[in-house]
PDB file of C-alpha atoms in Angstrom:
ATOM      1  CA  GLY A   1      -0.054   0.120  -0.091  1.00 55.00           C
ATOM      2  CA  ALA A   2       1.138   3.780  -0.250  1.00 82.00           C
ATOM      3  CA  GLY A   3       3.308   4.878   2.470  1.00 94.00           C
ATOM      4  CA  VAL A   4       4.113   8.375   3.453  1.00 97.00           C
ATOM      5  CA  SER A   5       5.187  10.373   0.453  1.00 97.00           C
ATOM      6  CA  GLN A   6       7.183  13.534   0.396  1.00 98.00           C
ATOM      7  CA  SER A   7       8.486  15.768  -2.239  1.00 97.00           C
ATOM      8  CA  PRO A   8      10.820  16.911  -3.540  1.00 97.00           C
ATOM      9  CA  SER A   9      13.303  14.144  -2.918  1.00 97.00           C
ATOM     10  CA  ASN A  10      16.092  16.942  -3.065  1.00 97.00           C
ATOM     11  CA  LYS A  11      16.148  20.470  -3.180  1.00 97.00           C
ATOM     12  CA  VAL A  12      18.986  22.876  -3.786  1.00 97.00           C
ATOM     13  CA  THR A  13      18.345  26.457  -3.052  1.00 96.00           C
ATOM     14  CA  GLU A  14      20.312  29.673  -2.692  1.00 96.00           C
ATOM     15  CA  LYS A  15      20.551  31.439   0.708  1.00 97.00           C
ATOM     16  CA  GLY A  16      17.481  33.689   1.287  1.00 97.00           C
ATOM     17  CA  LYS A  17      15.163  31.910  -0.972  1.00 97.00           C
ATOM     18  CA  ASP A  18      11.972  30.659   0.630  1.00 98.00           C
ATOM     19  CA  VAL A  19      11.397  26.775   0.325  1.00 98.00           C
ATOM     20  CA  GLU A  20       8.243  24.678   0.369  1.00 98.00           C
ATOM     21  CA  LEU A  21       8.374  20.775   1.167  1.00 98.00           C
ATOM     22  CA  ARG A  22       5.193  18.637   1.016  1.00 97.00           C
ATOM     23  CA  CYS A  23       4.050  15.675   2.846  1.00 98.00           C
ATOM     24  CA  ASP A  24       1.127  13.387   1.679  1.00 96.00           C
ATOM     25  CA  PRO A  25       0.766  10.971   4.850  1.00 96.00           C
ATOM     26  CA  ILE A  26      -0.852   7.653   4.798  1.00 95.00           C
ATOM     27  CA  SER A  27      -4.699   7.648   4.255  1.00 93.00           C
ATOM     28  CA  GLY A  28      -6.486   7.587   7.561  1.00 91.00           C
ATOM     29  CA  HIS A  29      -3.667   8.771   9.573  1.00 93.00           C
ATOM     30  CA  THR A  30      -4.649  11.508  11.829  1.00 91.00           C
ATOM     31  CA  ALA A  31      -1.453  12.142  13.237  1.00 91.00           C
ATOM     32  CA  LEU A  32       1.471  14.025  11.227  1.00 93.00           C
ATOM     33  CA  TYR A  33       4.929  14.979  12.242  1.00 94.00           C
ATOM     34  CA  TRP A  34       7.673  17.041  10.706  1.00 96.00           C
ATOM     35  CA  TYR A  35      11.508  16.126  11.911  1.00 95.00           C
ATOM     36  CA  ARG A  36      14.812  17.537  10.571  1.00 95.00           C
ATOM     37  CA  GLN A  37      17.972  15.494  10.584  1.00 94.00           C
ATOM     38  CA  SER A  38      21.561  16.920  10.332  1.00 92.00           C
ATOM     39  CA  LEU A  39      24.167  14.425   9.021  1.00 86.00           C
ATOM     40  CA  GLY A  40      25.382  12.083  11.847  1.00 82.00           C
ATOM     41  CA  GLN A  41      22.922  13.719  14.232  1.00 86.00           C
ATOM     42  CA  GLY A  42      19.518  12.473  15.786  1.00 87.00           C
ATOM     43  CA  LEU A  43      16.033  13.362  14.761  1.00 90.00           C
ATOM     44  CA  GLU A  44      15.197  17.229  15.815  1.00 92.00           C
ATOM     45  CA  PHE A  45      11.187  17.259  16.266  1.00 91.00           C
ATOM     46  CA  LEU A  46       9.737  20.296  14.387  1.00 95.00           C
ATOM     47  CA  ILE A  47       5.841  20.116  14.761  1.00 94.00           C
ATOM     48  CA  TYR A  48       3.146  17.690  15.257  1.00 91.00           C
ATOM     49  CA  PHE A  49      -0.572  17.818  13.858  1.00 92.00           C
ATOM     50  CA  GLN A  50      -3.293  15.599  15.574  1.00 88.00           C
ATOM     51  CA  GLY A  51      -6.771  15.657  13.911  1.00 86.00           C
ATOM     52  CA  ASN A  52      -8.280  19.104  14.502  1.00 84.00           C
ATOM     53  CA  SER A  53      -6.132  20.137  17.482  1.00 85.00           C
ATOM     54  CA  ALA A  54      -4.163  22.880  17.555  1.00 88.00           C
ATOM     55  CA  PRO A  55      -0.363  21.867  16.295  1.00 91.00           C
ATOM     56  CA  ASP A  56       2.348  21.378  18.713  1.00 90.00           C
ATOM     57  CA  LYS A  57       4.701  23.737  17.091  1.00 92.00           C
ATOM     58  CA  SER A  58       7.344  23.763  20.115  1.00 90.00           C
ATOM     59  CA  GLY A  59      10.038  22.449  17.939  1.00 92.00           C
ATOM     60  CA  LEU A  60      10.147  25.159  15.322  1.00 95.00           C
ATOM     61  CA  PRO A  61      13.566  26.619  15.487  1.00 95.00           C
ATOM     62  CA  SER A  62      12.613  30.215  14.347  1.00 95.00           C
ATOM     63  CA  ASP A  63       9.699  32.090  13.056  1.00 96.00           C
ATOM     64  CA  ARG A  64      11.064  31.556   9.618  1.00 98.00           C
ATOM     65  CA  PHE A  65       9.726  28.042   9.964  1.00 98.00           C
ATOM     66  CA  SER A  66       5.922  27.496   9.679  1.00 97.00           C
ATOM     67  CA  ALA A  67       3.677  24.393   8.774  1.00 97.00           C
ATOM     68  CA  GLU A  68       0.186  24.046   7.471  1.00 95.00           C
ATOM     69  CA  ARG A  69      -2.085  20.812   7.136  1.00 95.00           C
ATOM     70  CA  THR A  70      -4.793  21.130   5.013  1.00 84.00           C
ATOM     71  CA  GLY A  71      -7.938  19.238   5.343  1.00 81.00           C
ATOM     72  CA  GLY A  72      -6.429  16.971   7.989  1.00 77.00           C
ATOM     73  CA  SER A  73      -4.265  15.420   5.029  1.00 91.00           C
ATOM     74  CA  VAL A  74      -1.426  16.907   3.005  1.00 95.00           C
ATOM     75  CA  SER A  75       1.024  19.165   4.959  1.00 97.00           C
ATOM     76  CA  THR A  76       3.469  21.740   3.758  1.00 97.00           C
ATOM     77  CA  LEU A  77       6.438  22.887   5.725  1.00 98.00           C
ATOM     78  CA  THR A  78       7.799  26.257   4.828  1.00 98.00           C
ATOM     79  CA  ILE A  79      11.279  27.829   5.279  1.00 98.00           C
ATOM     80  CA  GLN A  80      11.339  31.592   4.638  1.00 98.00           C
ATOM     81  CA  ARG A  81      14.665  33.184   4.032  1.00 97.00           C
ATOM     82  CA  THR A  82      16.658  29.991   4.361  1.00 97.00           C
ATOM     83  CA  GLN A  83      20.045  29.952   5.922  1.00 97.00           C
ATOM     84  CA  GLN A  84      22.728  27.758   5.339  1.00 96.00           C
ATOM     85  CA  GLU A  85      22.239  25.957   8.548  1.00 95.00           C
ATOM     86  CA  ASP A  86      18.905  24.941   7.405  1.00 97.00           C
ATOM     87  CA  SER A  87      20.651  22.443   5.302  1.00 97.00           C
ATOM     88  CA  ALA A  88      19.617  19.041   6.379  1.00 97.00           C
ATOM     89  CA  VAL A  89      17.133  16.028   5.570  1.00 97.00           C
ATOM     90  CA  TYR A  90      13.283  16.950   6.546  1.00 98.00           C
ATOM     91  CA  LEU A  91      11.478  13.857   7.416  1.00 97.00           C
ATOM     92  CA  CYS A  92       7.756  13.696   7.645  1.00 97.00           C
ATOM     93  CA  ALA A  93       5.811  10.949   9.497  1.00 95.00           C
ATOM     94  CA  SER A  94       2.214   9.850  10.192  1.00 94.00           C
ATOM     95  CA  SER A  95       0.640   7.753  12.595  1.00 91.00           C
ATOM     96  CA  LEU A  96      -3.225   6.639  13.335  1.00 90.00           C
ATOM     97  CA  GLY A  97      -2.965   8.647  16.368  1.00 80.00           C
ATOM     98  CA  GLY A  98      -0.572  10.191  19.151  1.00 65.00           C
ATOM     99  CA  THR A  99       0.268   6.731  20.926  1.00 76.00           C
ATOM    100  CA  GLN A 100       0.698   4.671  17.650  1.00 85.00           C
ATOM    101  CA  PRO A 101       3.852   3.966  15.983  1.00 90.00           C
ATOM    102  CA  GLN A 102       4.885   6.457  13.137  1.00 92.00           C
ATOM    103  CA  HIS A 103       5.601   5.672   9.390  1.00 95.00           C
ATOM    104  CA  PHE A 104       8.187   7.868   7.739  1.00 96.00           C
ATOM    105  CA  GLY A 105       8.439   9.171   4.320  1.00 97.00           C
ATOM    106  CA  ASP A 106      11.799   9.009   2.431  1.00 96.00           C
ATOM    107  CA  GLY A 107      12.604  12.525   3.415  1.00 97.00           C
ATOM    108  CA  THR A 108      13.743  15.778   1.577  1.00 98.00           C
ATOM    109  CA  ARG A 109      17.294  16.401   1.351  1.00 97.00           C
ATOM    110  CA  LEU A 110      17.582  20.106   1.490  1.00 98.00           C
ATOM    111  CA  SER A 111      20.824  21.820   0.762  1.00 97.00           C
ATOM    112  CA  ILE A 112      21.283  25.786   1.020  1.00 96.00           C
ATOM    113  CA  LEU A 113      23.915  27.203  -0.923  1.00 94.00           C
TER     114      LEU A 113
ATOM    115  CA  ARG B   1      16.901  16.114  31.965  1.00 71.00           C
ATOM    116  CA  LYS B   2      15.854  14.926  28.275  1.00 79.00           C
ATOM    117  CA  GLU B   3      12.502  13.124  28.184  1.00 86.00           C
ATOM    118  CA  VAL B   4      14.293  10.057  26.501  1.00 92.00           C
ATOM    119  CA  GLU B   5      18.140   9.424  26.716  1.00 94.00           C
ATOM    120  CA  GLN B   6      20.139   6.689  25.048  1.00 96.00           C
ATOM    121  CA  ASP B   7      23.741   5.739  25.132  1.00 95.00           C
ATOM    122  CA  PRO B   8      25.213   6.901  21.649  1.00 94.00           C
ATOM    123  CA  GLY B   9      27.562   4.355  21.374  1.00 94.00           C
ATOM    124  CA  PRO B  10      28.865   2.963  19.126  1.00 96.00           C
ATOM    125  CA  PHE B  11      28.466  -0.644  20.379  1.00 97.00           C
ATOM    126  CA  ASN B  12      31.071  -2.718  18.742  1.00 97.00           C
ATOM    127  CA  VAL B  13      29.661  -6.211  18.563  1.00 97.00           C
ATOM    128  CA  PRO B  14      31.437  -9.529  17.109  1.00 98.00           C
ATOM    129  CA  GLU B  15      29.273 -11.246  14.616  1.00 98.00           C
ATOM    130  CA  GLY B  16      27.214 -13.804  16.317  1.00 98.00           C
ATOM    131  CA  ALA B  17      27.534 -12.180  19.714  1.00 98.00           C
ATOM    132  CA  THR B  18      24.750 -10.768  22.097  1.00 98.00           C
ATOM    133  CA  VAL B  19      24.265  -7.133  22.657  1.00 97.00           C
ATOM    134  CA  ALA B  20      21.930  -5.124  24.648  1.00 98.00           C
ATOM    135  CA  PHE B  21      21.243  -1.525  25.352  1.00 97.00           C
ATOM    136  CA  ASN B  22      18.808   0.721  27.269  1.00 97.00           C
ATOM    137  CA  CYS B  23      16.585   3.795  26.860  1.00 97.00           C
ATOM    138  CA  THR B  24      15.458   5.989  30.048  1.00 96.00           C
ATOM    139  CA  TYR B  25      12.383   8.086  29.948  1.00 94.00           C
ATOM    140  CA  SER B  26      11.608  10.834  32.203  1.00 91.00           C
ATOM    141  CA  ASN B  27       7.710  10.694  32.287  1.00 88.00           C
ATOM    142  CA  SER B  28       6.440   8.081  34.637  1.00 88.00           C
ATOM    143  CA  ALA B  29       3.237   8.127  32.998  1.00 85.00           C
ATOM    144  CA  SER B  30       4.486   7.384  29.689  1.00 87.00           C
ATOM    145  CA  GLN B  31       2.387   4.132  28.112  1.00 85.00           C
ATOM    146  CA  SER B  32       3.619   3.591  24.536  1.00 89.00           C
ATOM    147  CA  PHE B  33       7.189   2.645  23.560  1.00 94.00           C
ATOM    148  CA  PHE B  34       8.761   1.659  20.537  1.00 95.00           C
ATOM    149  CA  TRP B  35      12.205   0.694  19.098  1.00 97.00           C
ATOM    150  CA  TYR B  36      13.056   2.064  15.487  1.00 97.00           C
ATOM    151  CA  ARG B  37      16.102   1.008  13.371  1.00 97.00           C
ATOM    152  CA  GLN B  38      17.639   3.761  10.998  1.00 96.00           C
ATOM    153  CA  ASP B  39      20.308   2.761   8.543  1.00 95.00           C
ATOM    154  CA  CYS B  40      22.845   5.228   7.127  1.00 92.00           C
ATOM    155  CA  ARG B  41      21.114   8.046   5.120  1.00 89.00           C
ATOM    156  CA  LYS B  42      17.690   6.210   5.363  1.00 93.00           C
ATOM    157  CA  GLU B  43      14.581   6.993   7.259  1.00 95.00           C
ATOM    158  CA  PRO B  44      13.837   5.445  10.519  1.00 95.00           C
ATOM    159  CA  LYS B  45      11.763   2.026  10.370  1.00 96.00           C
ATOM    160  CA  LEU B  46       9.712   0.447  13.349  1.00 95.00           C
ATOM    161  CA  LEU B  47      11.580  -2.586  14.316  1.00 97.00           C
ATOM    162  CA  MET B  48       9.100  -3.397  17.115  1.00 96.00           C
ATOM    163  CA  SER B  49       6.668  -2.029  20.031  1.00 93.00           C
ATOM    164  CA  VAL B  50       7.719  -2.609  23.520  1.00 94.00           C
ATOM    165  CA  TYR B  51       4.855  -4.367  25.467  1.00 89.00           C
ATOM    166  CA  SER B  52       4.906  -4.360  29.367  1.00 88.00           C
ATOM    167  CA  SER B  53       5.217  -8.043  29.539  1.00 89.00           C
ATOM    168  CA  GLY B  54       8.140  -8.046  27.265  1.00 90.00           C
ATOM    169  CA  ASN B  55       8.012  -9.185  23.755  1.00 94.00           C
ATOM    170  CA  GLU B  56      10.306 -11.024  21.382  1.00 95.00           C
ATOM    171  CA  ASP B  57      10.632 -10.884  17.470  1.00 95.00           C
ATOM    172  CA  GLY B  58      13.085 -13.447  16.188  1.00 97.00           C
ATOM    173  CA  ARG B  59      16.367 -12.478  17.529  1.00 98.00           C
ATOM    174  CA  PHE B  60      15.166  -9.318  19.030  1.00 98.00           C
ATOM    175  CA  THR B  61      13.971  -8.851  22.594  1.00 97.00           C
ATOM    176  CA  ALA B  62      12.268  -5.656  23.973  1.00 97.00           C
ATOM    177  CA  GLN B  63      11.729  -5.105  27.683  1.00 97.00           C
ATOM    178  CA  LEU B  64      10.263  -2.476  29.685  1.00 96.00           C
ATOM    179  CA  ASN B  65      10.972  -1.617  33.154  1.00 95.00           C
ATOM    180  CA  ARG B  66       8.524   0.753  34.659  1.00 94.00           C
ATOM    181  CA  ALA B  67       9.875   1.049  38.320  1.00 94.00           C
ATOM    182  CA  SER B  68      13.211   2.240  36.841  1.00 95.00           C
ATOM    183  CA  GLN B  69      11.784   4.034  33.754  1.00 95.00           C
ATOM    184  CA  TYR B  70      13.800   2.379  31.085  1.00 96.00           C
ATOM    185  CA  ILE B  71      13.195   0.145  28.176  1.00 97.00           C
ATOM    186  CA  SER B  72      16.001  -2.322  26.617  1.00 97.00           C
ATOM    187  CA  LEU B  73      16.705  -4.134  23.316  1.00 98.00           C
ATOM    188  CA  LEU B  74      18.687  -7.312  23.199  1.00 98.00           C
ATOM    189  CA  ILE B  75      19.804  -8.685  19.907  1.00 98.00           C
ATOM    190  CA  ARG B  76      20.980 -12.298  19.917  1.00 98.00           C
ATOM    191  CA  ASP B  77      23.211 -14.042  17.184  1.00 98.00           C
ATOM    192  CA  SER B  78      24.190 -10.530  15.640  1.00 98.00           C
ATOM    193  CA  LYS B  79      24.266 -10.365  11.912  1.00 98.00           C
ATOM    194  CA  LEU B  80      26.419  -7.887  10.005  1.00 98.00           C
ATOM    195  CA  SER B  81      22.960  -6.398   8.696  1.00 97.00           C
ATOM    196  CA  ASP B  82      22.214  -5.574  12.178  1.00 98.00           C
ATOM    197  CA  SER B  83      24.527  -2.576  12.022  1.00 98.00           C
ATOM    198  CA  ALA B  84      22.255   0.480  12.287  1.00 97.00           C
ATOM    199  CA  THR B  85      21.424   3.275  14.702  1.00 97.00           C
ATOM    200  CA  TYR B  86      18.508   2.106  16.994  1.00 98.00           C
ATOM    201  CA  LEU B  87      16.099   4.621  18.261  1.00 96.00           C
ATOM    202  CA  CYS B  88      13.622   4.388  21.111  1.00 95.00           C
ATOM    203  CA  VAL B  89      10.317   6.235  21.138  1.00 93.00           C
ATOM    204  CA  VAL B  90       8.400   6.998  24.043  1.00 91.00           C
ATOM    205  CA  ASN B  91       4.947   9.024  24.421  1.00 82.00           C
ATOM    206  CA  GLY B  92       5.922  12.307  25.965  1.00 65.00           C
ATOM    207  CA  ASN B  93       4.101  15.286  26.823  1.00 58.00           C
ATOM    208  CA  LEU B  94       0.748  14.271  28.069  1.00 53.00           C
ATOM    209  CA  LYS B  95      -0.151  18.122  27.910  1.00 54.00           C
ATOM    210  CA  ALA B  96       0.303  18.400  24.462  1.00 51.00           C
ATOM    211  CA  ALA B  97      -2.273  17.447  21.806  1.00 47.00           C
ATOM    212  CA  GLY B  98      -2.639  13.618  21.361  1.00 54.00           C
ATOM    213  CA  ASN B  99       0.150  12.525  23.680  1.00 63.00           C
ATOM    214  CA  LYS B 100       3.098  13.087  21.230  1.00 76.00           C
ATOM    215  CA  LEU B 101       5.724  10.455  20.531  1.00 82.00           C
ATOM    216  CA  THR B 102       9.418  11.525  21.582  1.00 87.00           C
ATOM    217  CA  PHE B 103      12.557  10.118  19.967  1.00 90.00           C
ATOM    218  CA  GLY B 104      15.799   9.259  21.866  1.00 93.00           C
ATOM    219  CA  GLY B 105      19.139  10.377  20.108  1.00 93.00           C
ATOM    220  CA  GLY B 106      19.726   6.715  19.129  1.00 95.00           C
ATOM    221  CA  THR B 107      22.450   3.976  19.824  1.00 97.00           C
ATOM    222  CA  ARG B 108      24.595   2.877  17.146  1.00 97.00           C
ATOM    223  CA  VAL B 109      25.542  -0.529  16.690  1.00 98.00           C
ATOM    224  CA  LEU B 110      28.301  -1.962  14.802  1.00 98.00           C
ATOM    225  CA  VAL B 111      28.611  -5.581  14.005  1.00 98.00           C
ATOM    226  CA  LYS B 112      31.981  -6.730  12.817  1.00 97.00           C
ATOM    227  CA  PRO B 113      33.224 -10.012  11.336  1.00 96.00           C
TER     228      PRO B 113
END
């Protein structure tokens, strides 16, 4: 069956540009998470959506980062005025609910020149 | 104190040997526990859930110790293909919407011939 789909797989952009990363969760999964992971580092939690509840944005590193989840399905992570330190793999995961195991997409590898 | 803590390793393991490692968590009310495996430059994948009574899946055994607030993973008869980073996941902040799951930093395991 279809898993979590992320696009693009790779994104290279210049410093200062805005980028949008997309995540299409598994159908029926109400919980959606965004993480980022720098090379050789652990997962850094960014934001969590659960159903119609207000998202947990506690992991967003700055106000340049924002995310939306429209219609309880597809989510978009937006990074404005990108900086070189934003370079990382951005991973999306979804689950049936907050306490259920997460299933990850392949990630978007973001490189800021 | 971090919500979920792991020894980063690496654990260097001879092929065929047994290796075990723990993950401690800070929230005594946590109820959901999982082990994930992450290969280099790949997304994390669910290895197994951890149940109160302990559970086994082939060469892998997971245990939960609520009194001391840790979970453990034991790998018997290690294979070269077991080399990976093992991430523990615990449901963390009960005040957040839907009991968000929190990842530990991972334990790196290297199985050598």
